């Protein structure tokens, strides 16, 4: 079983949506479990959000594990607005994720992008 | 089906629920721990709130919600039900009633004065809640946020957004619209719908696939909300429903949206803009035909909600709903329809009578038999049709428990109400019109009749005064008695007062009853001090006028030191009677059957207007003279003895035609001044028969006997024969 953490940084917006879609889906297809580290995301928009929703649905369809972690304040703000905390991860987890030790990182290999 | 049509039903039901609530509250007074009664009160408040929500009556919802919150705490035992809470809740029920009156009057919002009146009530209610640290939290059905008890907007707007594919490419982001929406109100709930997302291969990351369902709390207008989406309006399906929209609007929206209705119903409930309860109520409401098609998901919904702990408030009333359905196995019918039916039955009676007459002229035995069966059935039909209009007087009587409760609080007297004959039935219109006069009588009995506790102790009576209401049928009329065990009427004071007002004829001795009847004279009050309740001298004369207008009569009897009894006598119904037909010359008259005591052959000395009936003096009226009928009398005359209350007198007629059913038709206004005739009726052969107004004739018989007509006018209510 393989698992990976995909660390996104910078803008997670429509301008990079096509590129990120490919990257994330590729990573998902290669791994049994995928974690997306959002700590370095400086901005996220609706395109980013719907992409994450697509990935989550796809992961469920494929039977893969999929987590988001280390939500940056920008991400939390948008998730809050869209009330997606529950859909894309438990709110308690998300809040506590700002402290790295609160959630044991399931990752073994860490891919940097 | 238009919801506005259902509004009167809602108002009627609301009023009934308030009555129910009141009854339960009053029973709580005696048995404060009775959980059934608490539940009944809660259920009533909850149902009113739910239905009011359906009709978008925000002010009703806002107020009832607070009441309901207190009751909910009472159910769980966190709030103790004591006398002052009962008084507050009773007053709250009154306020809800007043709010319903505002709705019934067709005004959208209550006047500021009414709202201000509710403020102390709300303060009392919220204090109860705060007393044990509970907050007024709304149930998800209306507002998952705090309620503004001042009558603010409690409902949630429902906003449904489906963004078009090109939104993002056009440089707009749904995010910014929702963020902007957050500046003009509060986004209470929001569900992001990814349902439109295609598979990963087809999904174009630069297209927008998102949809949103939003529960939105705001004070702004619909236009302002619409303006938020102005720039995106071509690219986004925006649907906005105001708070507490009609259930059919939600159902309609659910069906317009592309997603699965069951899932949407879930989401709508999640949004808090419509509750599972409301969806269920839609099935029970008169708009059933709209909601019926959606039964499936609505019932689904209930299953879902019940397992969700967050929505317990919704799940709780479910058993209540079922119980309510069991409690009232009745059908609501328009009064007009019943009136029409009764009219038809009236026509049928006339037609059947004329058919019977026609049959009599033949020698066909079979036809006779068929007709006798037919008339039997017609008679039964008439009785059943009339019974449709009959209601038990119990409901009216129970209203007085509230009157007694309030008045005894105000006067500081300890009063018990004893009710008898609640099952006595009478015409609905009569019941409605008699309620006010009876209220006056009950208030009077408590305020003037029953002595203060101290005085009662002095007189050796039990500290607790008793007011009795009693109803029974008596010879075609309904008798209602209001008795108290108070001090009785003060004969001397009434006389003194009457003398003051110049109501007495010098040298005329009045009987006790005649004296007591004086209290029905306009402006007559013997109360030494004017209280809040009575003693202003208005009331008793109004009571008498109202009762007379119903073709009824009122009498008062009193025993000093023991109490007073007011007897109200009312006709059973106003439409069809069993009549006894008599003829004088060519004219036919009908005497109400219940009043006929017996028929005897007429024998009398000429010139006298009384006769000897088995040793008793019986006054009589010659109808020939009374109605100035020219035709000469036959060789034999008959007399029917009629009875009104305890009094008897005779009517001299030519022939006795026998019993028949009589449909009462009112006389036209032109004949208003004719005394002694109360209506007309059409006989089987098409002729008109006049219905005799026996009490009026009796009054006339007494007048012509009285030593002085002026003196008789002093006490027209009471005639001695």
PDB file of C-alpha atoms in Angstrom, chain A residues 1-112:
ATOM      1  CA  UNK A   1       0.000   0.000   0.000  1.00  0.00           C
ATOM      2  CA  UNK A   2       1.329   3.346  -0.956  1.00  0.00           C
ATOM      3  CA  UNK A   3       0.390   6.708   0.309  1.00  0.00           C
ATOM      4  CA  UNK A   4       1.548  10.150  -0.555  1.00  0.00           C
ATOM      5  CA  UNK A   5       1.231  13.718   0.558  1.00  0.00           C
ATOM      6  CA  UNK A   6       0.792  16.265  -2.093  1.00  0.00           C
ATOM      7  CA  UNK A   7       1.794  19.681  -0.948  1.00  0.00           C
ATOM      8  CA  UNK A   8       0.154  22.526  -2.823  1.00  0.00           C
ATOM      9  CA  UNK A   9       1.456  26.027  -2.644  1.00  0.00           C
ATOM     10  CA  UNK A  10       0.564  29.453  -3.908  1.00  0.00           C
ATOM     11  CA  UNK A  11      -2.688  30.062  -5.662  1.00  0.00           C
ATOM     12  CA  UNK A  12      -5.220  27.268  -5.905  1.00  0.00           C
ATOM     13  CA  UNK A  13      -7.399  29.113  -8.377  1.00  0.00           C
ATOM     14  CA  UNK A  14      -8.863  28.967 -11.833  1.00  0.00           C
ATOM     15  CA  UNK A  15      -5.545  30.102 -13.302  1.00  0.00           C
ATOM     16  CA  UNK A  16      -3.890  26.891 -12.229  1.00  0.00           C
ATOM     17  CA  UNK A  17      -6.992  24.736 -12.184  1.00  0.00           C
ATOM     18  CA  UNK A  18      -6.220  22.748 -15.319  1.00  0.00           C
ATOM     19  CA  UNK A  19      -2.681  22.047 -14.180  1.00  0.00           C
ATOM     20  CA  UNK A  20      -3.659  21.120 -10.648  1.00  0.00           C
ATOM     21  CA  UNK A  21      -6.483  18.899 -11.801  1.00  0.00           C
ATOM     22  CA  UNK A  22      -4.016  16.807 -13.753  1.00  0.00           C
ATOM     23  CA  UNK A  23      -1.488  16.697 -10.907  1.00  0.00           C
ATOM     24  CA  UNK A  24      -3.923  15.757  -8.199  1.00  0.00           C
ATOM     25  CA  UNK A  25      -5.777  13.139 -10.220  1.00  0.00           C
ATOM     26  CA  UNK A  26      -2.492  11.613 -11.305  1.00  0.00           C
ATOM     27  CA  UNK A  27      -1.338  11.421  -7.727  1.00  0.00           C
ATOM     28  CA  UNK A  28      -4.639   9.921  -6.674  1.00  0.00           C
ATOM     29  CA  UNK A  29      -4.460   7.236  -9.341  1.00  0.00           C
ATOM     30  CA  UNK A  30      -0.946   6.298  -8.316  1.00  0.00           C
ATOM     31  CA  UNK A  31      -1.552   6.021  -4.613  1.00  0.00           C
ATOM     32  CA  UNK A  32      -3.735   4.012  -2.295  1.00  0.00           C
ATOM     33  CA  UNK A  33      -3.994   7.024  -0.002  1.00  0.00           C
ATOM     34  CA  UNK A  34      -3.486  10.632  -0.810  1.00  0.00           C
ATOM     35  CA  UNK A  35      -3.128  13.525   1.509  1.00  0.00           C
ATOM     36  CA  UNK A  36      -3.139  17.046   0.257  1.00  0.00           C
ATOM     37  CA  UNK A  37      -1.235  19.479   2.399  1.00  0.00           C
ATOM     38  CA  UNK A  38      -2.834  22.868   2.058  1.00  0.00           C
ATOM     39  CA  UNK A  39      -0.551  24.759   4.412  1.00  0.00           C
ATOM     40  CA  UNK A  40       1.106  26.742   1.662  1.00  0.00           C
ATOM     41  CA  UNK A  41      -2.020  27.626  -0.263  1.00  0.00           C
ATOM     42  CA  UNK A  42      -2.181  31.412  -0.353  1.00  0.00           C
ATOM     43  CA  UNK A  43      -5.482  31.677  -2.191  1.00  0.00           C
ATOM     44  CA  UNK A  44      -8.289  29.367  -3.191  1.00  0.00           C
ATOM     45  CA  UNK A  45     -11.375  30.100  -5.260  1.00  0.00           C
ATOM     46  CA  UNK A  46     -14.485  28.270  -6.398  1.00  0.00           C
ATOM     47  CA  UNK A  47     -12.516  26.499  -9.101  1.00  0.00           C
ATOM     48  CA  UNK A  48     -10.177  25.167  -6.448  1.00  0.00           C
ATOM     49  CA  UNK A  49     -13.000  24.145  -4.215  1.00  0.00           C
ATOM     50  CA  UNK A  50     -14.876  22.285  -6.903  1.00  0.00           C
ATOM     51  CA  UNK A  51     -11.688  20.564  -7.920  1.00  0.00           C
ATOM     52  CA  UNK A  52     -11.218  19.289  -4.386  1.00  0.00           C
ATOM     53  CA  UNK A  53     -14.825  18.097  -4.387  1.00  0.00           C
ATOM     54  CA  UNK A  54     -14.243  16.291  -7.643  1.00  0.00           C
ATOM     55  CA  UNK A  55     -11.148  14.613  -6.292  1.00  0.00           C
ATOM     56  CA  UNK A  56     -12.919  13.544  -3.155  1.00  0.00           C
ATOM     57  CA  UNK A  57     -15.753  12.037  -5.166  1.00  0.00           C
ATOM     58  CA  UNK A  58     -13.311  10.323  -7.467  1.00  0.00           C
ATOM     59  CA  UNK A  59     -11.357   8.948  -4.505  1.00  0.00           C
ATOM     60  CA  UNK A  60     -14.545   7.511  -3.082  1.00  0.00           C
ATOM     61  CA  UNK A  61     -15.402   5.994  -6.450  1.00  0.00           C
ATOM     62  CA  UNK A  62     -11.958   4.411  -6.685  1.00  0.00           C
ATOM     63  CA  UNK A  63     -11.936   3.335  -3.067  1.00  0.00           C
ATOM     64  CA  UNK A  64      -8.894   5.404  -2.262  1.00  0.00           C
ATOM     65  CA  UNK A  65      -8.208   7.270   0.929  1.00  0.00           C
ATOM     66  CA  UNK A  66      -8.144  10.999   0.531  1.00  0.00           C
ATOM     67  CA  UNK A  67      -7.377  13.624   3.136  1.00  0.00           C
ATOM     68  CA  UNK A  68      -6.781  17.285   3.285  1.00  0.00           C
ATOM     69  CA  UNK A  69      -4.444  18.579   5.904  1.00  0.00           C
ATOM     70  CA  UNK A  70      -2.800  21.682   7.248  1.00  0.00           C
ATOM     71  CA  UNK A  71      -5.407  24.006   5.812  1.00  0.00           C
ATOM     72  CA  UNK A  72      -4.022  27.465   5.427  1.00  0.00           C
ATOM     73  CA  UNK A  73      -6.069  30.387   6.770  1.00  0.00           C
ATOM     74  CA  UNK A  74      -7.086  31.274   3.212  1.00  0.00           C
ATOM     75  CA  UNK A  75      -8.459  27.778   2.691  1.00  0.00           C
ATOM     76  CA  UNK A  76     -10.222  27.699   6.039  1.00  0.00           C
ATOM     77  CA  UNK A  77     -11.928  30.967   5.274  1.00  0.00           C
ATOM     78  CA  UNK A  78     -13.362  29.698   2.018  1.00  0.00           C
ATOM     79  CA  UNK A  79     -14.317  26.321   3.478  1.00  0.00           C
ATOM     80  CA  UNK A  80     -16.069  28.184   6.224  1.00  0.00           C
ATOM     81  CA  UNK A  81     -17.993  30.269   3.761  1.00  0.00           C
ATOM     82  CA  UNK A  82     -18.991  27.254   1.698  1.00  0.00           C
ATOM     83  CA  UNK A  83     -19.597  25.225   4.867  1.00  0.00           C
ATOM     84  CA  UNK A  84     -17.468  22.488   3.463  1.00  0.00           C
ATOM     85  CA  UNK A  85     -15.628  21.642   6.653  1.00  0.00           C
ATOM     86  CA  UNK A  86     -17.741  18.571   7.123  1.00  0.00           C
ATOM     87  CA  UNK A  87     -17.727  17.481   3.529  1.00  0.00           C
ATOM     88  CA  UNK A  88     -14.000  17.867   3.060  1.00  0.00           C
ATOM     89  CA  UNK A  89     -12.878  16.924   6.541  1.00  0.00           C
ATOM     90  CA  UNK A  90     -14.091  17.223  10.087  1.00  0.00           C
ATOM     91  CA  UNK A  91     -14.078  20.765  11.404  1.00  0.00           C
ATOM     92  CA  UNK A  92     -12.322  19.774  14.605  1.00  0.00           C
ATOM     93  CA  UNK A  93      -9.571  18.190  12.632  1.00  0.00           C
ATOM     94  CA  UNK A  94      -9.230  21.164  10.401  1.00  0.00           C
ATOM     95  CA  UNK A  95      -8.895  23.569  13.263  1.00  0.00           C
ATOM     96  CA  UNK A  96      -6.443  21.408  15.127  1.00  0.00           C
ATOM     97  CA  UNK A  97      -4.466  20.858  11.977  1.00  0.00           C
ATOM     98  CA  UNK A  98      -2.911  24.242  12.325  1.00  0.00           C
ATOM     99  CA  UNK A  99      -0.877  22.559  15.053  1.00  0.00           C
ATOM    100  CA  UNK A 100       1.091  20.010  13.095  1.00  0.00           C
ATOM    101  CA  UNK A 101       1.386  17.493  15.899  1.00  0.00           C
ATOM    102  CA  UNK A 102      -2.349  17.263  16.506  1.00  0.00           C
ATOM    103  CA  UNK A 103      -2.816  14.869  13.644  1.00  0.00           C
ATOM    104  CA  UNK A 104      -0.325  12.122  13.129  1.00  0.00           C
ATOM    105  CA  UNK A 105       0.807  12.548   9.556  1.00  0.00           C
ATOM    106  CA  UNK A 106      -0.042   9.356   7.712  1.00  0.00           C
ATOM    107  CA  UNK A 107       2.496  10.183   5.067  1.00  0.00           C
ATOM    108  CA  UNK A 108       5.609   8.192   4.351  1.00  0.00           C
ATOM    109  CA  UNK A 109       6.913   9.724   1.205  1.00  0.00           C
ATOM    110  CA  UNK A 110       6.453  13.331   0.645  1.00  0.00           C
ATOM    111  CA  UNK A 111       6.186  14.664  -2.855  1.00  0.00           C
ATOM    112  CA  UNK A 112       6.978  18.245  -3.393  1.00  0.00           C
TER     113      UNK A 112
END
